[in-house]
Amino acid sequence: MSPQELWDAVLGELELEVSKANFHSWCKDTFILSMENNVITVGVPNDFTKQWFEKKYHERVLKALRRIRDEDVKRVIYEVSSKQKASAVQASPTVKAPVEKKEHPTVIVQKPAQEKPPETTSEKGVAFGLSPRYTFDNFIVGKKNELAHAACLAAADKPGVVYNPLFIYGGVGLGKTHLMQAVGHSVLEARPDAKLLYVTCETFTNEYIKAVGEGGAHQFKEKYRSVDVFMVDDVQFLAGKEGTQEEFFHTFNFLQQYNKQIILTSDRPPRAIPTIEDRLASRFEGGMTVDVGPPDLETRIAIIDQKCKEKNYPLEPEVSQFIASNVQNNIRELEGALNRVIGKHQLDKSAPTVDSVKAVLSSVGGTQKRGAVTPKKILTTVSDYFDIDEESLKGSSRKKELVVPRQITMYLMREETHASFPNIGAELGGRDHTTAMHACTKINKLLDEDEKMENDVSMIKQRLYNS
Ligand code: ADP
Ligand code: MG
């Protein structure tokens, strides 16, 4: 089997396991660069793809390679390289092609030549609806947002060319709006004459309804179709709005056709938005889809330190560590907690200590609200998330659309409230405890294998702890 055939077979397996949009985004221009001593090197087009393979697809690639290849596969590594370059040098499949320079080729934003004073572009950004605070400079990159960050840098570097649309999804307060607007600022710095438009989905909807009502459809179209970068925040709110979806669809197509950059955010991936038209969901998936997740501890500490620096209010390391350990859900909450701590201590003219901070956070309920998650809340959250009613979730129908959410509910009751299996069965309309056990085993297994499941469960948890 030639390296090419081997890789085609691996991609064939991968294609069955990941979404179509992801498959097209990530797998094109990948190939086997070399096979030496049972170490397979896969060539990928850029650093961003390399990270993605390492983080998300590695297990699958390794598994597939081991299954398909007769000989043992010890290790798989990924290297940035282009196919042409590789084949030009590749005399035999085992000769290694030179690797392109390790700098992130697609994700570096050229620093703009500073002919214009920076205030001008920032003021311009504000006129287009951007907040001056949301720039790449003050965005902290951690494990859970690095891919989204890299994708945004790439889009800012080559608007309309590389990832169109760029679809960013994740729970509340995790930096989606910040990242999206950072692209806007960055495009403006490089091209001060670019026309941008940032709107929330709500604004788009309201303006559309108003335009239809007042006969201003023409101005509406003109406004939305004349931009170079179109940013729409929280597109999950298109759910259920047919007329707006229709208009959105046309705006989208128009802009895309002219290679105008479109960036969208949502609290969930395109297919998971309830009652969204198929054609719109498939447009949303047609470019690049990236997620942001809740930050880990190191990232939270780095964010606190950064915010303190901005505010010129230094904190002792153990104090920022304490805040970061106790406020885990999202970054907006983290900022809120920090502001309360600073506010309170400025008022008292005292220096924050771990004890004084503990008092501030607990007095306003800023620390983890884990205790507040109950089986009832899980039922409500899951049914909201999947847009099904609670009675059906508890009921006896075995339709797939109900069975999976029901199993997720049982799994979450077990994981998040430590409820006993008999209790879980009782909460779900008097089911047997073995049903609950089976559900937990099944979801646990799926969480390892199925990206959509992983995402759904993490979104639901986000909501559980954020409301
Ligand atoms: P979302 O749109 O996902 O709900 P936002 O972009 O509004 O979240 O972020 C919430 C707050 O947290 C904002 O003030 C934002 O500046 C801040 N924030 C989010 N992510 C980061 C980050 N990685 N580094 C610094 N600040 C961040
Ligand atoms: Mg937002």
Short mmCIF file of C-alpha atoms and ligand atoms in Angstrom, two decimals:
data_model
loop_
_atom_site.label_atom_id
_atom_site.label_comp_id
_atom_site.label_asym_id
_atom_site.label_seq_id
_atom_site.Cartn_x
_atom_site.Cartn_y
_atom_site.Cartn_z
CA MET A 1 0.00 0.00 0.00
CA SER A 2 1.49 3.34 -1.00
CA PRO A 3 1.55 6.18 1.53
CA GLN A 4 -1.11 7.89 -0.54
CA GLU A 5 -3.41 4.86 -0.48
CA LEU A 6 -2.85 4.42 3.21
CA TRP A 7 -3.70 8.02 3.94
CA ASP A 8 -6.76 7.91 1.72
CA ALA A 9 -7.97 4.94 3.71
CA VAL A 10 -7.38 6.76 6.99
CA LEU A 11 -9.26 9.80 5.71
CA GLY A 12 -12.06 7.51 4.60
CA GLU A 13 -12.48 6.38 8.20
CA LEU A 14 -12.16 9.87 9.58
CA GLU A 15 -14.83 11.10 7.22
CA LEU A 16 -17.31 8.73 8.80
CA GLU A 17 -16.59 9.98 12.27
CA VAL A 18 -16.45 13.75 12.06
CA SER A 19 -18.85 16.30 10.67
CA LYS A 20 -18.71 17.04 6.98
CA ALA A 21 -17.73 20.66 7.52
CA ASN A 22 -14.93 19.71 9.86
CA PHE A 23 -13.74 17.03 7.53
CA HIS A 24 -13.45 19.43 4.64
CA SER A 25 -11.83 22.16 6.70
CA TRP A 26 -9.22 20.06 8.36
CA CYS A 27 -8.40 17.17 6.13
CA LYS A 28 -7.79 18.80 2.81
CA ASP A 29 -4.13 19.17 1.89
CA THR A 30 -3.02 16.56 4.40
CA PHE A 31 -0.88 13.64 3.33
CA ILE A 32 1.74 11.21 4.52
CA LEU A 33 5.11 12.87 4.46
CA SER A 34 7.19 9.93 5.55
CA MET A 35 7.11 6.48 7.10
CA GLU A 36 10.27 5.53 8.89
CA ASN A 37 10.81 2.85 11.52
CA ASN A 38 7.09 2.65 12.07
CA VAL A 39 6.86 6.36 12.76
CA ILE A 40 4.47 8.03 10.39
CA THR A 41 4.76 11.73 9.70
CA VAL A 42 1.67 13.41 8.40
CA GLY A 43 2.08 16.63 6.46
CA VAL A 44 -0.47 19.33 7.24
CA PRO A 45 -0.86 22.72 5.54
CA ASN A 46 -0.44 24.99 8.55
CA ASP A 47 0.19 25.19 12.23
CA PHE A 48 -3.44 25.62 12.99
CA THR A 49 -4.30 22.31 11.33
CA LYS A 50 -1.37 20.70 13.10
CA GLN A 51 -2.75 21.72 16.47
CA TRP A 52 -6.17 20.51 15.50
CA PHE A 53 -4.90 17.08 14.50
CA GLU A 54 -2.82 16.78 17.63
CA LYS A 55 -5.64 17.72 19.89
CA LYS A 56 -8.75 16.41 18.28
CA TYR A 57 -8.00 13.78 15.68
CA HIS A 58 -4.85 12.12 16.91
CA GLU A 59 -6.51 9.14 18.59
CA ARG A 60 -8.66 8.49 15.57
CA VAL A 61 -5.78 8.75 13.13
CA LEU A 62 -3.66 6.42 15.20
CA LYS A 63 -6.46 3.91 15.56
CA ALA A 64 -7.21 3.95 11.85
CA LEU A 65 -3.55 3.64 10.89
CA ARG A 66 -3.08 0.71 13.20
CA ARG A 67 -6.13 -0.97 11.86
CA ILE A 68 -5.37 -0.47 8.19
CA ARG A 69 -1.65 -0.99 8.13
CA ASP A 70 -0.23 -4.48 8.51
CA GLU A 71 2.92 -3.31 10.13
CA ASP A 72 2.94 -1.84 13.57
CA VAL A 73 2.58 1.93 13.93
CA LYS A 74 4.55 3.27 16.83
CA ARG A 75 3.97 6.94 16.58
CA VAL A 76 2.28 9.52 14.42
CA ILE A 77 3.59 13.04 14.24
CA TYR A 78 2.34 16.06 12.33
CA GLU A 79 4.47 18.52 10.49
CA VAL A 80 3.66 21.65 8.60
CA SER A 81 4.46 21.00 4.96
CA SER A 82 2.92 21.47 1.58
CA LYS A 83 2.24 18.63 -0.75
CA GLN A 84 4.00 20.10 -3.77
CA LYS A 85 7.08 20.82 -1.79
CA ALA A 86 7.07 17.37 -0.35
CA SER A 87 6.59 15.58 -3.66
CA ALA A 88 9.27 17.66 -5.35
CA VAL A 89 11.83 16.36 -2.92
CA GLN A 90 10.32 13.01 -2.25
CA ALA A 91 12.35 10.55 -4.27
CA SER A 92 10.95 7.61 -2.38
CA PRO A 93 8.12 7.52 0.10
CA THR A 94 10.51 7.23 2.98
CA VAL A 95 12.56 10.32 2.19
CA LYS A 96 11.60 13.19 4.34
CA ALA A 97 10.75 16.46 2.71
CA PRO A 98 12.05 19.61 4.27
CA VAL A 99 9.58 21.14 6.59
CA GLU A 100 8.42 24.66 6.17
CA LYS A 101 9.57 27.13 8.71
CA LYS A 102 7.94 26.56 12.03
CA GLU A 103 6.48 30.03 12.38
CA HIS A 104 2.71 29.97 12.22
CA PRO A 105 2.33 30.72 8.56
CA THR A 106 -1.37 31.37 8.36
CA VAL A 107 -2.10 32.77 11.73
CA ILE A 108 0.22 35.69 12.06
CA VAL A 109 -1.33 39.07 11.72
CA GLN A 110 0.91 41.57 10.06
CA LYS A 111 1.41 44.48 12.33
CA PRO A 112 0.04 47.38 10.38
CA ALA A 113 2.30 50.10 9.18
CA GLN A 114 1.51 52.84 11.63
CA GLU A 115 0.67 55.68 9.31
CA LYS A 116 -2.59 56.46 11.03
CA PRO A 117 -2.80 57.30 14.69
CA PRO A 118 -4.31 54.28 16.43
CA GLU A 119 -7.18 56.28 17.95
CA THR A 120 -8.60 56.81 14.51
CA THR A 121 -9.01 53.14 13.74
CA SER A 122 -10.28 52.42 17.19
CA GLU A 123 -12.82 55.23 16.90
CA LYS A 124 -13.81 53.87 13.56
CA GLY A 125 -14.27 50.47 15.09
CA VAL A 126 -16.58 51.96 17.67
CA ALA A 127 -18.61 53.55 14.91
CA PHE A 128 -19.03 50.11 13.38
CA GLY A 129 -20.35 48.76 16.65
CA LEU A 130 -17.11 47.42 18.17
CA SER A 131 -16.08 47.80 21.77
CA PRO A 132 -12.57 49.28 22.02
CA ARG A 133 -11.71 46.77 24.76
CA TYR A 134 -12.10 43.69 22.60
CA THR A 135 -8.77 43.37 20.85
CA PHE A 136 -6.30 40.54 20.31
CA ASP A 137 -3.80 42.36 22.52
CA ASN A 138 -5.78 41.82 25.66
CA PHE A 139 -7.10 38.39 24.84
CA ILE A 140 -5.47 35.65 26.89
CA VAL A 141 -4.94 32.45 24.98
CA GLY A 142 -5.36 29.15 26.79
CA LYS A 143 -6.00 25.54 25.85
CA LYS A 144 -9.74 25.95 25.46
CA ASN A 145 -9.68 28.92 23.17
CA GLU A 146 -6.42 28.60 21.26
CA LEU A 147 -7.96 27.13 18.15
CA ALA A 148 -10.69 29.72 18.03
CA HIS A 149 -8.05 32.37 18.58
CA ALA A 150 -5.87 31.00 15.78
CA ALA A 151 -8.82 30.85 13.41
CA CYS A 152 -9.69 34.46 14.20
CA LEU A 153 -6.12 35.58 13.60
CA ALA A 154 -6.18 33.79 10.27
CA ALA A 155 -9.49 35.39 9.30
CA ALA A 156 -8.17 38.80 10.32
CA ASP A 157 -5.07 38.26 8.26
CA LYS A 158 -6.91 37.26 5.10
CA PRO A 159 -10.51 38.37 5.47
CA GLY A 160 -12.93 36.58 3.20
CA VAL A 161 -10.30 34.19 1.95
CA VAL A 162 -9.39 31.47 4.36
CA TYR A 163 -12.35 30.74 6.58
CA ASN A 164 -15.66 31.97 5.37
CA PRO A 165 -17.83 31.95 7.32
CA LEU A 166 -16.00 31.61 10.58
CA PHE A 167 -18.41 30.17 13.09
CA ILE A 168 -17.44 30.42 16.77
CA TYR A 169 -19.52 28.65 19.35
CA GLY A 170 -19.40 28.03 23.08
CA GLY A 171 -21.10 28.88 26.36
CA VAL A 172 -21.73 32.35 27.73
CA GLY A 173 -18.92 34.58 28.87
CA LEU A 174 -16.15 32.59 27.21
CA GLY A 175 -14.85 35.26 24.85
CA LYS A 176 -16.78 34.74 21.62
CA THR A 177 -17.79 38.36 21.23
CA HIS A 178 -14.33 39.48 22.27
CA LEU A 179 -12.65 37.32 19.62
CA MET A 180 -15.05 38.26 16.88
CA GLN A 181 -14.61 41.96 17.53
CA ALA A 182 -10.85 41.54 17.73
CA VAL A 183 -10.97 40.41 14.11
CA GLY A 184 -12.80 43.62 13.27
CA HIS A 185 -10.22 45.82 15.00
CA SER A 186 -7.38 43.98 13.39
CA VAL A 187 -8.85 44.28 9.88
CA LEU A 188 -9.33 47.99 10.44
CA GLU A 189 -5.74 48.47 11.52
CA ALA A 190 -4.50 46.86 8.36
CA ARG A 191 -7.12 48.45 6.14
CA PRO A 192 -8.51 51.62 7.67
CA ASP A 193 -10.96 52.04 4.81
CA ALA A 194 -12.59 48.63 5.31
CA LYS A 195 -16.29 48.68 6.06
CA LEU A 196 -17.32 46.58 8.98
CA LEU A 197 -20.57 45.81 10.62
CA TYR A 198 -21.02 44.25 14.01
CA VAL A 199 -24.56 43.48 15.07
CA THR A 200 -26.24 41.19 17.51
CA CYS A 201 -28.70 38.81 16.00
CA GLU A 202 -31.36 40.72 17.87
CA THR A 203 -30.45 44.00 16.20
CA PHE A 204 -30.48 42.34 12.81
CA THR A 205 -33.91 40.89 13.52
CA ASN A 206 -35.34 44.14 14.84
CA GLU A 207 -34.02 46.18 11.97
CA TYR A 208 -35.35 43.69 9.50
CA ILE A 209 -38.81 43.69 11.05
CA LYS A 210 -38.78 47.47 11.15
CA ALA A 211 -37.65 47.69 7.52
CA VAL A 212 -40.42 45.39 6.39
CA GLY A 213 -43.00 47.29 8.41
CA GLU A 214 -41.92 50.71 7.19
CA GLY A 215 -41.16 49.81 3.62
CA GLY A 216 -37.44 50.37 4.13
CA ALA A 217 -36.31 47.01 2.76
CA HIS A 218 -34.13 48.69 0.21
CA GLN A 219 -32.06 50.66 2.74
CA PHE A 220 -31.86 47.58 4.86
CA LYS A 221 -30.37 45.56 2.03
CA GLU A 222 -28.01 48.34 1.14
CA LYS A 223 -26.74 48.61 4.68
CA TYR A 224 -26.15 44.93 5.16
CA ARG A 225 -24.82 44.10 1.75
CA SER A 226 -22.20 46.79 1.48
CA VAL A 227 -19.78 45.59 4.12
CA ASP A 228 -16.38 43.91 3.94
CA VAL A 229 -16.60 42.19 7.28
CA PHE A 230 -19.97 41.15 8.65
CA MET A 231 -20.11 40.07 12.28
CA VAL A 232 -23.26 38.68 13.81
CA ASP A 233 -23.33 37.79 17.46
CA ASP A 234 -25.47 35.04 18.97
CA VAL A 235 -27.08 33.66 15.83
CA GLN A 236 -28.82 30.99 17.90
CA PHE A 237 -31.52 33.61 18.28
CA LEU A 238 -32.46 33.10 14.65
CA ALA A 239 -34.23 29.99 15.90
CA GLY A 240 -37.89 30.11 15.11
CA LYS A 241 -37.72 33.38 13.15
CA GLU A 242 -38.53 32.28 9.66
CA GLY A 243 -38.73 35.61 7.89
CA THR A 244 -35.50 36.82 9.42
CA GLN A 245 -33.79 33.56 8.54
CA GLU A 246 -34.83 34.00 4.96
CA GLU A 247 -33.37 37.49 4.79
CA PHE A 248 -30.30 36.38 6.65
CA PHE A 249 -29.80 33.61 4.13
CA HIS A 250 -29.83 36.06 1.24
CA THR A 251 -27.55 38.54 2.96
CA PHE A 252 -25.19 35.73 3.75
CA ASN A 253 -25.09 34.43 0.19
CA PHE A 254 -24.65 37.87 -1.24
CA LEU A 255 -21.67 38.69 0.95
CA GLN A 256 -20.08 35.31 0.57
CA GLN A 257 -20.32 35.47 -3.16
CA TYR A 258 -18.20 38.62 -3.08
CA ASN A 259 -15.71 37.08 -0.67
CA LYS A 260 -16.69 39.33 2.19
CA GLN A 261 -15.71 37.92 5.55
CA ILE A 262 -18.59 36.63 7.64
CA ILE A 263 -18.11 35.82 11.31
CA LEU A 264 -20.84 34.33 13.43
CA THR A 265 -21.09 33.34 17.06
CA SER A 266 -23.55 31.08 18.75
CA ASP A 267 -23.94 29.22 22.00
CA ARG A 268 -23.99 25.94 20.09
CA PRO A 269 -22.90 24.44 16.78
CA PRO A 270 -25.02 25.18 13.70
CA ARG A 271 -26.86 21.86 13.59
CA ALA A 272 -27.82 22.13 17.22
CA ILE A 273 -29.76 25.36 16.78
CA PRO A 274 -33.37 24.28 16.99
CA THR A 275 -35.71 25.08 14.12
CA ILE A 276 -33.05 26.56 11.96
CA GLU A 277 -33.49 25.91 8.28
CA ASP A 278 -31.29 23.21 6.87
CA ARG A 279 -29.89 25.37 4.13
CA LEU A 280 -28.84 28.00 6.65
CA ALA A 281 -27.22 25.48 8.97
CA SER A 282 -25.28 24.04 6.08
CA ARG A 283 -24.11 27.52 5.06
CA PHE A 284 -22.95 28.10 8.62
CA GLU A 285 -20.99 24.89 8.56
CA GLY A 286 -19.52 25.54 5.17
CA GLY A 287 -16.45 27.46 6.34
CA MET A 288 -14.70 26.92 9.62
CA THR A 289 -16.36 25.98 12.86
CA VAL A 290 -14.42 26.42 16.11
CA ASP A 291 -15.42 26.17 19.73
CA VAL A 292 -14.38 27.92 22.93
CA GLY A 293 -14.59 26.09 26.24
CA PRO A 294 -14.43 27.06 29.89
CA PRO A 295 -10.90 28.20 30.78
CA ASP A 296 -8.62 26.03 32.89
CA LEU A 297 -7.07 27.29 36.10
CA GLU A 298 -3.85 28.62 34.56
CA THR A 299 -5.79 30.59 32.01
CA ARG A 300 -8.08 32.01 34.67
CA ILE A 301 -5.09 33.14 36.70
CA ALA A 302 -3.52 34.70 33.63
CA ILE A 303 -6.76 36.54 32.88
CA ILE A 304 -7.00 37.90 36.42
CA ASP A 305 -3.40 39.04 36.30
CA GLN A 306 -4.03 40.75 33.02
CA LYS A 307 -7.13 42.54 34.18
CA CYS A 308 -5.28 43.66 37.31
CA LYS A 309 -2.53 45.05 35.19
CA GLU A 310 -5.04 46.96 33.08
CA LYS A 311 -6.62 48.36 36.21
CA ASN A 312 -3.26 48.99 37.78
CA TYR A 313 -4.33 47.09 40.85
CA PRO A 314 -1.79 44.38 41.65
CA LEU A 315 -2.90 41.34 43.63
CA GLU A 316 -0.79 38.93 45.62
CA PRO A 317 -0.35 35.66 43.69
CA GLU A 318 -2.21 33.66 46.33
CA VAL A 319 -5.12 36.05 46.10
CA SER A 320 -5.48 35.81 42.33
CA GLN A 321 -5.04 32.07 42.63
CA PHE A 322 -7.85 31.98 45.17
CA ILE A 323 -10.23 33.92 42.98
CA ALA A 324 -9.34 31.81 39.95
CA SER A 325 -9.89 28.58 41.85
CA ASN A 326 -13.28 29.66 43.06
CA VAL A 327 -14.81 31.23 40.01
CA GLN A 328 -14.66 28.56 37.37
CA ASN A 329 -17.58 28.89 35.05
CA ASN A 330 -16.73 31.66 32.71
CA ILE A 331 -14.68 34.73 32.18
CA ARG A 332 -17.44 37.25 32.54
CA GLU A 333 -18.12 35.93 36.03
CA LEU A 334 -14.42 36.00 36.76
CA GLU A 335 -14.25 39.67 35.79
CA GLY A 336 -17.31 40.39 37.89
CA ALA A 337 -15.77 38.72 40.92
CA LEU A 338 -12.53 40.62 40.46
CA ASN A 339 -14.38 43.92 40.17
CA ARG A 340 -16.26 43.25 43.37
CA VAL A 341 -13.06 42.38 45.17
CA ILE A 342 -11.35 45.53 43.96
CA GLY A 343 -14.38 47.70 44.66
CA LYS A 344 -14.82 46.45 48.18
CA HIS A 345 -11.17 46.83 49.11
CA GLN A 346 -10.87 50.26 47.60
CA LEU A 347 -13.84 51.32 49.66
CA ASP A 348 -12.31 49.92 52.82
CA LYS A 349 -8.87 51.17 51.83
CA SER A 350 -7.51 47.73 52.68
CA ALA A 351 -5.32 45.26 50.83
CA PRO A 352 -7.01 42.06 49.63
CA THR A 353 -6.03 38.88 51.45
CA VAL A 354 -7.32 35.37 50.87
CA ASP A 355 -9.64 35.72 53.87
CA SER A 356 -11.03 39.10 52.95
CA VAL A 357 -11.58 37.94 49.37
CA LYS A 358 -13.33 34.82 50.58
CA ALA A 359 -15.73 37.01 52.50
CA VAL A 360 -16.45 39.24 49.49
CA LEU A 361 -17.05 36.33 47.16
CA SER A 362 -19.26 34.34 49.49
CA SER A 363 -21.34 37.35 50.48
CA VAL A 364 -22.52 37.77 46.93
CA GLY A 365 -22.57 34.09 46.06
CA GLY A 366 -19.69 34.50 43.68
CA THR A 367 -18.11 31.17 44.47
CA GLN A 368 -19.03 27.94 42.75
CA LYS A 369 -22.72 27.35 42.88
CA ARG A 370 -22.31 23.61 42.53
CA GLY A 371 -24.71 22.89 45.36
CA ALA A 372 -27.48 24.56 43.43
CA VAL A 373 -27.61 21.93 40.70
CA THR A 374 -30.50 19.61 41.40
CA PRO A 375 -32.11 16.77 39.42
CA LYS A 376 -35.01 19.10 38.72
CA LYS A 377 -32.72 21.76 37.32
CA ILE A 378 -31.01 19.17 35.14
CA LEU A 379 -34.36 18.11 33.73
CA THR A 380 -35.29 21.68 32.89
CA THR A 381 -31.91 22.52 31.42
CA VAL A 382 -31.74 19.44 29.23
CA SER A 383 -35.27 19.91 27.96
CA ASP A 384 -34.56 23.57 27.14
CA TYR A 385 -31.35 22.70 25.42
CA PHE A 386 -32.94 20.14 23.13
CA ASP A 387 -36.15 22.10 22.83
CA ILE A 388 -38.36 19.27 24.06
CA ASP A 389 -40.82 19.41 26.92
CA GLU A 390 -40.09 17.89 30.30
CA GLU A 391 -43.03 15.53 30.18
CA SER A 392 -41.76 13.90 26.99
CA LEU A 393 -38.32 13.65 28.52
CA LYS A 394 -39.78 11.72 31.44
CA GLY A 395 -42.28 9.84 29.29
CA SER A 396 -42.06 6.45 27.69
CA SER A 397 -41.57 7.25 24.00
CA ARG A 398 -38.52 5.55 22.54
CA LYS A 399 -37.96 7.99 19.73
CA LYS A 400 -34.29 8.67 19.22
CA GLU A 401 -34.77 12.43 19.65
CA LEU A 402 -35.99 11.69 23.16
CA VAL A 403 -33.92 8.68 24.14
CA VAL A 404 -30.56 10.40 23.87
CA PRO A 405 -31.55 13.55 25.80
CA ARG A 406 -33.12 11.29 28.44
CA GLN A 407 -29.89 9.36 28.80
CA ILE A 408 -27.93 12.58 29.05
CA THR A 409 -30.29 13.71 31.80
CA MET A 410 -29.64 10.53 33.76
CA TYR A 411 -25.92 10.78 33.21
CA LEU A 412 -25.85 14.38 34.45
CA MET A 413 -27.95 13.54 37.49
CA ARG A 414 -25.41 10.92 38.40
CA GLU A 415 -22.33 13.00 37.66
CA GLU A 416 -23.46 16.36 38.91
CA THR A 417 -25.68 15.50 41.87
CA HIS A 418 -24.39 12.03 42.80
CA ALA A 419 -27.95 10.80 42.88
CA SER A 420 -28.42 7.05 43.34
CA PHE A 421 -29.51 5.00 40.35
CA PRO A 422 -32.92 4.17 41.88
CA ASN A 423 -33.47 7.90 42.54
CA ILE A 424 -32.48 8.79 39.01
CA GLY A 425 -34.93 6.19 37.70
CA ALA A 426 -37.64 7.71 39.90
CA GLU A 427 -36.93 11.25 38.67
CA LEU A 428 -37.34 10.07 35.10
CA GLY A 429 -40.92 8.91 35.43
CA GLY A 430 -40.30 5.79 37.52
CA ARG A 431 -37.77 3.94 35.44
CA ASP A 432 -35.82 0.98 36.68
CA HIS A 433 -32.41 1.60 38.25
CA THR A 434 -30.76 -0.63 35.62
CA THR A 435 -31.99 1.77 32.93
CA ALA A 436 -30.24 4.62 34.69
CA MET A 437 -27.06 2.58 35.01
CA HIS A 438 -27.14 1.67 31.37
CA ALA A 439 -27.67 5.32 30.39
CA CYS A 440 -24.64 6.46 32.37
CA THR A 441 -22.41 3.78 30.88
CA LYS A 442 -23.57 4.61 27.42
CA ILE A 443 -23.09 8.37 27.70
CA ASN A 444 -19.70 7.90 29.28
CA LYS A 445 -18.64 5.81 26.34
CA LEU A 446 -20.06 8.21 23.78
CA LEU A 447 -18.29 11.13 25.42
CA ASP A 448 -15.01 9.54 24.43
CA GLU A 449 -16.00 8.83 20.89
CA ASP A 450 -18.49 11.34 19.70
CA GLU A 451 -17.64 14.98 19.29
CA LYS A 452 -21.24 16.09 19.17
CA MET A 453 -22.01 14.33 22.42
CA GLU A 454 -19.01 15.89 24.07
CA ASN A 455 -20.15 19.27 22.92
CA ASP A 456 -23.79 18.85 23.91
CA VAL A 457 -22.89 17.69 27.39
CA SER A 458 -20.41 20.47 27.94
CA MET A 459 -22.92 23.08 26.75
CA ILE A 460 -25.59 21.74 29.06
CA LYS A 461 -23.19 21.80 31.98
CA GLN A 462 -22.32 25.36 31.14
CA ARG A 463 -25.95 26.29 31.33
CA LEU A 464 -26.46 24.34 34.52
CA TYR A 465 -23.77 26.26 36.27
CA ASN A 466 -24.48 29.58 34.70
CA SER A 467 -28.08 29.98 35.63
P1 ADP B 1 -19.22 35.61 25.08
O1 ADP B 1 -19.45 36.44 23.88
O2 ADP B 1 -18.61 34.27 24.77
O3 ADP B 1 -20.42 35.47 25.95
P2 ADP B 1 -17.47 37.76 25.83
O4 ADP B 1 -16.64 37.83 24.62
O5 ADP B 1 -18.53 38.79 26.02
O6 ADP B 1 -18.11 36.31 25.98
O7 ADP B 1 -16.50 37.74 27.09
C1 ADP B 1 -16.94 38.07 28.41
C2 ADP B 1 -15.91 38.93 29.09
O8 ADP B 1 -14.74 38.17 29.34
C3 ADP B 1 -15.48 40.11 28.26
O9 ADP B 1 -15.31 41.22 29.07
C4 ADP B 1 -14.17 39.68 27.65
O10 ADP B 1 -13.30 40.76 27.41
C5 ADP B 1 -13.61 38.76 28.71
N1 ADP B 1 -12.81 37.69 28.13
C6 ADP B 1 -13.29 36.56 27.56
N2 ADP B 1 -12.30 35.76 27.15
C7 ADP B 1 -11.15 36.41 27.46
C8 ADP B 1 -9.77 36.09 27.29
N3 ADP B 1 -9.39 34.94 26.74
N4 ADP B 1 -8.87 36.98 27.73
C9 ADP B 1 -9.25 38.13 28.30
N5 ADP B 1 -10.53 38.49 28.50
C10 ADP B 1 -11.48 37.64 28.08
MG MG B 2 -21.21 37.33 23.31
#
